[in-house]
């Protein structure tokens, strides 16, 4: 269930060649939108679920976070993260986010970049995150968009000449396991609806502060081949939710 | 810009034959989900934007609303509404919702069923609705889902045997006018992203209380041919937002 494809040598080798792996946040089309959703990190205790190469951990540390805990299931990813990002405020821990245990009210910010679609039981994780957050704390995440995960293969529909016709959506309300093609491998992901992504937050003590489907910045649209196709369908869902406090719970539900 | 296709005789004749026109709310696949999102109507002043046959106005009146104002652009729809739904609490007014003017803080509930995708400037309407609502009041609506409106034609992709293959998504981030095929006619609708639907609320004094993509109830899945295909892609987006009060604005944004 907790597939660890990032520790398979061929997959990891391909992943490490991706532009966003080599160049970090500036090569990630969604980063500017996501960065604008983050709170000021100064003085915060931060948890990054599925931290990968640790780019976001480094960002938080460089912006004054008091502590940053980065977790990932992949030993290879964590080795890279330790090699590339070494501010003293950062601790890396190997753990599947489903198994992670943290003290209650330990963090001001829980963050996750493109990892939640690997989790089978999202709602259970949301409940844990709510406990780990202090009142008023933030849960900010990106995940693959339900439009992108619904059918399974995550590929375009092409015409006979190999040109993109459109993006296929199917099985939308059939939540659960999918096998996507990514970097030449079959990767297990979990599809869930927008209703589930947002509803689990609203029903477990969070107020929604922002919901965004990012588009690449103009500089990437202008320079990266194929990037303009990203305007044809949403690939990511970005959410900022705030942990309601004891008082706010009544008012903010 | 404000197309009035419901007053074209051929379209209206076809519309009046639809199951949901003849049988009302019980034939509408989304109604049970939408009803659960409505506040208790007892004693409320209610505005229904794009009221059509007036089924929802009647529901509100029968559930104790103090007043119900139903508005629609179509004279034919309003004539049907007046004929079918006549509790004394209901007033019908012919108006495009973009042109409607109401006093500030006049309503406890603003409701709209499957009409907002006919509006070109959604954000301007959201700002007006916020003014029309009393603090703590609710804006509850259904609209065609961005997945459904993105490409334009709103039809499935079929194989050579005429079987559904999937639903095509395209032009997602290109908001604006589309021509959909509906009841044999070309109908002007407006596509906007989920980001816009929810963001305009969060940025204009609303707190999100519920977001849902409805699925048909089992009794309709079991009895209506083709209804099971509704599980293959989302067709509607349902939202319940609450007008933040002066006090709540600080806490709930």
Coordinates of C-alpha atoms in Angstrom, one line a residue:
Chain A
X1 CA 0.0 0.0 0.0
X2 CA 2.8 2.4 0.8
X3 CA 4.7 2.1 -2.4
X4 CA 8.2 3.3 -2.3
X5 CA 8.9 3.8 -6.0
X6 CA 11.3 6.7 -5.3
X7 CA 13.8 4.1 -3.9
X8 CA 13.7 2.1 -7.1
X9 CA 17.0 2.9 -8.9
X10 CA 15.6 3.4 -12.4
X11 CA 12.7 5.6 -11.3
X12 CA 15.0 7.7 -9.0
X13 CA 17.5 8.2 -11.8
X14 CA 14.7 9.5 -14.1
X15 CA 13.3 11.7 -11.3
X16 CA 16.6 13.2 -10.6
X17 CA 16.9 14.3 -14.2
X18 CA 13.6 16.3 -14.1
X19 CA 14.0 20.0 -14.3
X20 CA 12.3 20.6 -11.0
X21 CA 14.7 18.1 -9.3
X22 CA 17.8 19.7 -10.8
X23 CA 16.8 23.3 -10.5
X24 CA 14.4 23.3 -7.5
X25 CA 11.5 25.6 -6.8
X26 CA 12.2 28.1 -9.6
X27 CA 11.6 25.3 -12.2
X28 CA 8.3 24.3 -10.5
X29 CA 5.4 25.9 -12.4
X30 CA 3.2 26.1 -9.3
X31 CA 5.7 27.5 -6.9
X32 CA 4.9 31.2 -7.2
X33 CA 1.2 30.5 -6.5
X34 CA 2.1 28.1 -3.7
X35 CA 4.6 30.5 -2.1
X36 CA 1.9 33.2 -2.0
X37 CA -0.3 30.9 0.0
X38 CA 2.3 30.2 2.7
X39 CA 2.3 32.2 6.0
X40 CA 5.4 34.2 7.0
X41 CA 7.6 31.4 8.2
X42 CA 9.6 33.5 10.8
X43 CA 9.6 31.8 14.2
X44 CA 7.3 28.9 13.0
X45 CA 7.6 25.2 13.7
X46 CA 7.1 23.6 10.4
X47 CA 6.4 20.0 9.2
X48 CA 6.9 19.1 5.6
X49 CA 5.1 15.8 4.6
X50 CA 6.8 14.1 1.7
X51 CA 9.7 16.5 1.6
X52 CA 11.6 14.9 -1.3
X53 CA 14.8 16.8 -2.0
X54 CA 14.0 19.2 0.8
X55 CA 13.6 22.4 -1.3
X56 CA 10.6 23.6 0.7
X57 CA 12.3 22.7 4.0
X58 CA 15.2 24.9 2.9
X59 CA 12.8 27.7 1.9
X60 CA 11.2 27.6 5.4
X61 CA 14.5 27.6 7.2
X62 CA 15.9 30.4 5.0
X63 CA 12.7 32.4 5.9
X64 CA 13.3 32.2 9.6
X65 CA 11.4 29.0 10.6
X66 CA 12.3 28.1 14.2
X67 CA 12.3 24.4 13.3
X68 CA 11.6 22.3 10.2
X69 CA 10.9 18.6 10.2
X70 CA 11.0 17.1 6.8
X71 CA 9.7 13.6 6.4
X72 CA 9.8 11.2 3.4
X73 CA 9.4 7.5 2.8
X74 CA 12.3 7.4 0.5
X75 CA 15.8 6.9 1.8
X76 CA 17.3 8.1 -1.5
X77 CA 15.3 11.3 -1.4
X78 CA 16.3 12.0 2.2
X79 CA 20.0 11.4 1.3
X80 CA 19.7 14.0 -1.5
X81 CA 17.9 16.4 0.9
X82 CA 20.6 16.1 3.5
X83 CA 23.3 16.6 0.9
X84 CA 21.6 19.7 -0.7
X85 CA 19.9 21.4 2.2
X86 CA 21.7 21.7 5.4
X87 CA 20.6 24.6 7.6
X88 CA 20.7 23.6 11.2
X89 CA 17.0 24.3 11.7
X90 CA 16.1 21.3 9.5
X91 CA 15.7 17.7 10.7
X92 CA 14.9 14.9 8.3
X93 CA 13.1 11.8 9.3
X94 CA 12.3 8.7 7.3
X95 CA 8.6 7.9 7.7
X96 CA 5.5 7.3 5.6
X97 CA 3.2 10.1 6.4
X98 CA 0.4 7.6 7.3
X99 CA 2.6 6.2 10.1
X100 CA 4.1 9.4 11.3
X101 CA 3.4 10.3 15.0
X102 CA 3.9 13.8 16.4
X103 CA 2.9 15.4 19.6
X104 CA -0.4 17.4 19.6
X105 CA -0.1 21.1 18.8
X106 CA 3.6 20.7 17.8
X107 CA 3.5 22.8 14.6
X108 CA 2.4 26.2 13.3
X109 CA 2.6 25.1 9.6
X110 CA 2.1 21.6 8.1
X111 CA 3.1 21.6 4.4
X112 CA 2.9 19.0 1.7
X113 CA 4.0 19.3 -1.9
X114 CA 2.6 16.8 -4.4
X115 CA 2.5 13.9 -2.0
X116 CA -1.1 13.5 -0.7
X117 CA -2.1 11.7 -3.9
X118 CA 0.1 8.8 -2.7
X119 CA -2.0 8.5 0.5
X120 CA -4.8 6.0 0.6
X121 CA -6.6 7.4 3.6
X122 CA -6.6 11.1 3.3
X123 CA -9.2 11.9 5.9
X124 CA -7.3 10.0 8.6
X125 CA -4.3 12.1 7.8
X126 CA -6.3 15.3 7.9
X127 CA -7.5 14.4 11.4
X128 CA -3.9 13.8 12.5
X129 CA -2.7 17.1 11.0
X130 CA -5.4 19.0 12.8
X131 CA -4.1 17.5 16.1
X132 CA -0.5 18.3 15.2
X133 CA -1.4 22.0 14.5
X134 CA -1.7 24.7 17.0
X135 CA -4.9 26.7 16.9
X136 CA -4.7 29.2 14.1
X137 CA -1.9 27.2 12.4
X138 CA -2.0 26.5 8.7
X139 CA -2.1 23.4 6.5
X140 CA -0.9 24.3 3.0
X141 CA -0.6 21.7 0.3
X142 CA -0.5 20.9 -3.3
X143 CA -1.8 17.7 -4.7
X144 CA -2.5 16.3 -8.1
X145 CA -5.9 17.7 -9.3
X146 CA -8.9 15.3 -9.3
X147 CA -9.3 16.0 -13.0
X148 CA -5.7 14.8 -13.5
X149 CA -6.1 11.6 -11.3
X150 CA -9.6 10.5 -12.2
X151 CA -9.1 8.3 -15.2
X152 CA -5.8 6.7 -14.2
X153 CA -3.1 6.9 -16.9
X154 CA -2.8 10.7 -16.6
X155 CA -2.1 11.1 -20.3
X156 CA -3.7 13.2 -23.0
X157 CA -6.0 12.0 -25.8
X158 CA -4.1 12.2 -29.1
X159 CA -5.2 12.3 -32.7
X160 CA -3.7 10.1 -35.4
X161 CA -0.9 12.6 -36.0
X162 CA 0.1 12.5 -32.3
X163 CA -1.3 15.9 -31.5
X164 CA -3.2 16.5 -28.3
X165 CA -7.0 16.6 -28.7
X166 CA -8.0 17.0 -25.1
X167 CA -7.6 15.5 -21.6
X168 CA -9.8 12.5 -20.7
X169 CA -11.8 12.4 -17.5
X170 CA -13.5 9.2 -16.4
X171 CA -14.3 7.3 -13.2
X172 CA -14.4 10.6 -11.3
X173 CA -16.7 9.5 -8.5
X174 CA -14.9 6.1 -8.1
X175 CA -12.3 7.1 -5.6
X176 CA -9.3 4.9 -4.9
X177 CA -6.2 3.4 -6.4
X178 CA -4.9 4.2 -9.9
X179 CA -1.8 3.2 -11.8
X180 CA -0.4 6.3 -13.6
X181 CA 2.5 6.3 -16.1
X182 CA 5.2 8.6 -14.8
X183 CA 8.8 8.6 -16.0
X184 CA 8.3 5.3 -17.8
X185 CA 7.1 3.5 -14.7
X186 CA 3.7 2.5 -13.4
X187 CA 3.1 4.5 -10.2
X188 CA 0.3 3.9 -7.7
X189 CA -1.7 7.0 -6.8
X190 CA -5.0 7.6 -5.2
X191 CA -7.8 9.5 -6.8
X192 CA -10.3 11.4 -4.7
X193 CA -12.8 14.1 -5.6
X194 CA -12.6 17.7 -4.9
X195 CA -15.6 17.1 -2.6
X196 CA -13.3 14.8 -0.5
X197 CA -10.3 17.1 -0.6
X198 CA -12.2 20.1 0.7
X199 CA -14.9 18.4 2.7
X200 CA -12.5 16.5 4.9
X201 CA -11.0 19.8 5.9
X202 CA -14.3 21.6 6.6
X203 CA -15.6 18.6 8.6
X204 CA -12.4 18.2 10.7
X205 CA -11.8 21.6 12.2
X206 CA -10.3 23.6 9.4
X207 CA -11.5 26.8 7.7
X208 CA -10.6 27.2 4.0
X209 CA -8.5 30.2 3.3
X210 CA -7.6 29.7 -0.3
X211 CA -8.1 27.2 -3.1
X212 CA -6.1 27.6 -6.3
X213 CA -5.4 25.8 -9.5
X214 CA -2.0 27.1 -10.5
X215 CA -0.9 28.1 -14.0
X216 CA 2.7 28.3 -15.0
X217 CA 4.3 31.8 -15.0
X218 CA 4.8 33.5 -18.3
X219 CA 8.6 32.9 -18.3
X220 CA 8.0 29.1 -18.2
X221 CA 5.2 29.3 -20.8
X222 CA 7.7 31.2 -23.1
X223 CA 10.7 28.9 -22.6
X224 CA 9.6 25.4 -21.8
X225 CA 8.4 23.3 -24.7
X226 CA 4.8 22.0 -24.1
X227 CA 4.3 24.1 -21.1
X228 CA 1.4 26.0 -22.8
X229 CA -0.6 22.7 -22.8
X230 CA -0.7 23.1 -19.0
X231 CA -3.4 25.7 -19.7
X232 CA -5.7 23.0 -21.2
X233 CA -6.4 21.1 -18.0
X234 CA -5.8 21.6 -14.3
X235 CA -3.0 19.4 -13.0
X236 CA -2.7 20.6 -9.4
X237 CA -4.9 21.7 -6.6
X238 CA -3.5 24.1 -4.0
X239 CA -5.2 24.6 -0.7
X240 CA -4.6 26.8 2.4
X241 CA -6.6 25.8 5.4
X242 CA -6.5 27.2 8.9
X243 CA -6.9 25.2 12.1
X244 CA -9.9 26.6 13.9
X245 CA -9.1 27.5 17.5
X246 CA -11.3 26.6 20.4
X247 CA -13.1 29.9 20.2
X248 CA -13.0 30.2 16.5
X249 CA -14.5 26.6 16.1
X250 CA -17.9 27.9 16.9
X251 CA -17.7 30.9 14.6
X252 CA -15.7 29.3 11.8
X253 CA -16.9 25.7 11.9
Chain B
X1 CA -24.7 39.1 -23.8
X2 CA -27.7 38.2 -21.7
X3 CA -29.1 35.5 -23.9
X4 CA -32.7 34.6 -23.3
X5 CA -32.9 31.2 -24.9
X6 CA -35.6 30.1 -22.5
X7 CA -38.1 32.4 -24.2
X8 CA -37.4 30.8 -27.6
X9 CA -40.4 28.6 -28.3
X10 CA -38.6 25.5 -29.6
X11 CA -36.1 25.5 -26.7
X12 CA -38.8 26.2 -24.1
X13 CA -40.9 23.4 -25.5
X14 CA -38.0 21.0 -25.2
X15 CA -37.1 22.2 -21.7
X16 CA -40.6 21.8 -20.5
X17 CA -40.5 18.1 -21.5
X18 CA -37.4 17.4 -19.3
X19 CA -38.0 15.2 -16.4
X20 CA -36.9 17.8 -13.9
X21 CA -39.3 20.4 -15.4
X22 CA -42.3 18.0 -15.3
X23 CA -41.6 16.4 -11.9
X24 CA -39.7 19.1 -10.1
X25 CA -37.1 18.6 -7.3
X26 CA -37.5 14.9 -6.8
X27 CA -36.4 14.3 -10.4
X28 CA -33.2 16.4 -10.0
X29 CA -30.2 14.2 -9.2
X30 CA -28.5 16.9 -7.1
X31 CA -31.5 18.0 -5.1
X32 CA -30.9 15.8 -2.0
X33 CA -27.3 17.1 -1.7
X34 CA -28.4 20.7 -2.3
X35 CA -31.3 20.5 0.2
X36 CA -28.9 19.3 2.9
X37 CA -26.8 22.5 2.3
X38 CA -29.7 24.9 2.8
X39 CA -30.3 26.5 6.2
X40 CA -33.6 26.1 7.9
X41 CA -35.8 28.5 5.9
X42 CA -38.2 29.3 8.7
X43 CA -38.5 33.1 9.1
X44 CA -35.9 33.9 6.4
X45 CA -36.1 36.4 3.6
X46 CA -35.0 34.5 0.5
X47 CA -33.8 35.5 -3.0
X48 CA -33.7 32.9 -5.8
X49 CA -31.6 34.0 -8.8
X50 CA -32.7 32.3 -12.0
X51 CA -35.8 30.7 -10.4
X52 CA -37.1 29.0 -13.5
X53 CA -40.3 27.1 -12.7
X54 CA -40.1 28.2 -9.1
X55 CA -39.7 24.8 -7.5
X56 CA -37.1 26.1 -5.1
X57 CA -39.2 29.2 -4.3
X58 CA -42.0 26.9 -3.4
X59 CA -39.7 24.8 -1.3
X60 CA -38.6 27.8 0.7
X61 CA -42.1 29.1 1.2
X62 CA -43.4 25.7 2.3
X63 CA -40.6 25.5 4.8
X64 CA -41.6 28.7 6.5
X65 CA -39.7 31.5 4.7
X66 CA -41.0 34.9 5.6
X67 CA -40.6 36.1 2.0
X68 CA -39.3 34.7 -1.2
X69 CA -38.3 36.7 -4.2
X70 CA -37.8 34.7 -7.4
X71 CA -36.1 36.3 -10.4
X72 CA -35.6 35.1 -13.9
X73 CA -34.9 36.6 -17.3
X74 CA -37.5 34.5 -19.0
X75 CA -41.1 35.6 -19.2
X76 CA -42.2 32.1 -20.1
X77 CA -40.4 30.6 -17.1
X78 CA -42.0 33.1 -14.8
X79 CA -45.5 32.5 -16.3
X80 CA -45.0 28.8 -15.5
X81 CA -43.7 29.6 -12.0
X82 CA -46.7 31.7 -11.2
X83 CA -49.0 29.0 -12.5
X84 CA -47.4 26.2 -10.6
X85 CA -46.3 27.8 -7.4
X86 CA -48.6 30.3 -5.7
X87 CA -48.0 30.6 -1.9
X88 CA -48.5 34.2 -0.9
X89 CA -45.0 34.5 0.4
X90 CA -43.5 34.3 -3.1
X91 CA -43.0 37.3 -5.4
X92 CA -41.7 36.8 -8.9
X93 CA -39.8 39.5 -10.8
X94 CA -38.5 39.5 -14.3
X95 CA -34.8 40.5 -14.3
X96 CA -31.4 39.4 -15.4
X97 CA -29.5 38.7 -12.3
X98 CA -26.7 41.0 -13.6
X99 CA -29.1 43.9 -13.6
X100 CA -31.0 43.1 -10.4
X101 CA -30.8 45.8 -7.7
X102 CA -31.9 45.1 -4.1
X103 CA -31.4 47.0 -0.9
X104 CA -28.4 46.2 1.2
X105 CA -28.9 43.5 3.9
X106 CA -32.3 42.5 2.5
X107 CA -31.9 38.7 2.6
X108 CA -30.9 35.9 4.9
X109 CA -30.5 33.4 2.0
X110 CA -29.5 34.0 -1.6
X111 CA -30.0 30.9 -3.6
X112 CA -29.3 30.0 -7.3
X113 CA -29.8 26.7 -9.0
X114 CA -27.9 26.1 -12.3
X115 CA -28.0 29.7 -13.4
X116 CA -24.6 31.2 -12.6
X117 CA -22.9 29.6 -15.7
X118 CA -25.1 32.0 -17.8
X119 CA -23.5 35.0 -16.1
X120 CA -20.5 36.6 -17.7
X121 CA -19.2 38.6 -14.7
X122 CA -19.5 36.3 -11.7
X123 CA -17.3 38.2 -9.4
X124 CA -19.4 41.4 -9.8
X125 CA -22.5 39.4 -8.9
X126 CA -20.7 37.9 -5.8
X127 CA -20.0 41.4 -4.6
X128 CA -23.6 42.4 -5.0
X129 CA -24.9 39.2 -3.3
X130 CA -22.6 40.0 -0.4
X131 CA -24.2 43.4 0.0
X132 CA -27.7 42.0 -0.3
X133 CA -27.1 39.5 2.5
X134 CA -27.3 40.1 6.2
X135 CA -24.2 39.2 8.3
X136 CA -24.3 35.5 8.9
X137 CA -26.6 35.0 5.9
X138 CA -26.0 32.2 3.4
X139 CA -25.3 32.1 -0.3
X140 CA -26.1 28.6 -1.6
X141 CA -25.8 27.7 -5.3
X142 CA -25.4 25.0 -7.8
X143 CA -23.6 25.7 -11.1
X144 CA -22.3 23.6 -13.9
X145 CA -18.9 22.2 -12.9
X146 CA -15.8 23.6 -14.5
X147 CA -15.0 20.2 -15.8
X148 CA -18.3 20.2 -17.6
X149 CA -18.0 23.7 -19.0
X150 CA -14.3 23.8 -20.0
X151 CA -14.2 22.5 -23.5
X152 CA -17.5 23.9 -24.7
X153 CA -19.8 21.3 -26.4
X154 CA -20.5 19.5 -23.1
X155 CA -20.6 16.1 -24.8
X156 CA -18.9 12.8 -24.2
X157 CA -16.1 11.4 -26.4
X158 CA -17.6 8.3 -28.1
X159 CA -16.0 5.3 -29.8
X160 CA -16.9 4.0 -33.3
X161 CA -19.8 2.0 -31.9
X162 CA -21.2 5.1 -30.2
X163 CA -20.2 4.0 -26.7
X164 CA -18.9 6.6 -24.2
X165 CA -15.1 6.5 -23.9
X166 CA -14.6 9.4 -21.5
X167 CA -15.4 13.1 -21.0
X168 CA -13.1 15.6 -22.7
X169 CA -11.6 18.5 -20.8
X170 CA -9.8 21.3 -22.7
X171 CA -9.3 25.1 -22.5
X172 CA -9.7 24.9 -18.8
X173 CA -7.8 28.1 -17.9
X174 CA -9.3 30.0 -20.8
X175 CA -12.3 31.5 -19.0
X176 CA -15.3 33.0 -20.9
X177 CA -17.9 32.3 -23.4
X178 CA -18.8 28.8 -24.7
X179 CA -21.5 27.5 -27.0
X180 CA -22.9 24.3 -25.5
X181 CA -25.4 21.9 -27.2
X182 CA -28.4 21.6 -25.0
X183 CA -31.8 20.3 -26.0
X184 CA -30.9 20.6 -29.7
X185 CA -29.9 24.2 -29.5
X186 CA -26.6 26.2 -29.2
X187 CA -26.7 27.8 -25.8
X188 CA -24.2 30.5 -24.6
X189 CA -22.6 29.6 -21.2
X190 CA -19.6 31.0 -19.4
X191 CA -16.8 28.7 -18.2
X192 CA -14.8 29.7 -15.2
X193 CA -12.3 27.7 -13.1
X194 CA -12.9 26.3 -9.7
X195 CA -10.3 28.8 -8.5
X196 CA -12.6 31.6 -9.7
X197 CA -15.8 30.1 -8.3
X198 CA -14.3 29.7 -4.8
X199 CA -11.7 32.5 -4.8
X200 CA -14.3 35.2 -5.6
X201 CA -16.2 34.1 -2.5
X202 CA -13.1 34.0 -0.2
X203 CA -11.9 37.4 -1.5
X204 CA -15.3 39.1 -1.1
X205 CA -16.4 38.5 2.5
X206 CA -17.6 35.0 2.5
X207 CA -16.5 31.9 4.5
X208 CA -16.8 28.6 2.7
X209 CA -19.0 26.2 4.6
X210 CA -19.5 23.3 2.1
X211 CA -18.3 22.4 -1.4
X212 CA -19.9 19.3 -3.0
X213 CA -20.0 17.6 -6.3
X214 CA -23.4 15.7 -6.2
X215 CA -24.0 12.2 -7.4
X216 CA -27.5 11.0 -8.2
X217 CA -29.3 9.0 -5.5
X218 CA -29.5 5.3 -5.9
X219 CA -33.2 5.3 -6.9
X220 CA -32.3 7.4 -9.9
X221 CA -29.2 5.4 -10.7
X222 CA -31.4 2.3 -10.7
X223 CA -34.3 3.6 -12.8
X224 CA -33.1 6.3 -15.2
X225 CA -31.3 5.1 -18.3
X226 CA -27.8 6.6 -18.6
X227 CA -27.8 8.0 -15.1
X228 CA -24.9 5.8 -14.0
X229 CA -22.7 7.7 -16.5
X230 CA -23.1 10.7 -14.2
X231 CA -20.5 8.9 -12.0
X232 CA -17.9 9.2 -14.7
X233 CA -17.4 13.0 -14.6
X234 CA -18.6 15.8 -12.3
X235 CA -21.4 17.9 -13.8
X236 CA -22.3 20.2 -11.0
X237 CA -20.6 22.2 -8.3
X238 CA -22.6 23.0 -5.1
X239 CA -21.4 25.6 -2.7
X240 CA -22.6 27.0 0.6
X241 CA -20.9 30.2 1.7
X242 CA -21.6 32.4 4.7
X243 CA -21.5 36.2 4.7
X244 CA -18.9 37.1 7.3
X245 CA -20.3 39.5 9.9
X246 CA -18.3 42.5 11.2
X247 CA -17.1 40.5 14.1
X248 CA -16.7 37.2 12.2
X249 CA -14.7 38.9 9.4
X250 CA -11.7 39.1 11.6
X251 CA -11.9 35.5 12.7
X252 CA -13.3 33.9 9.6
X253 CA -12.0 36.0 6.8

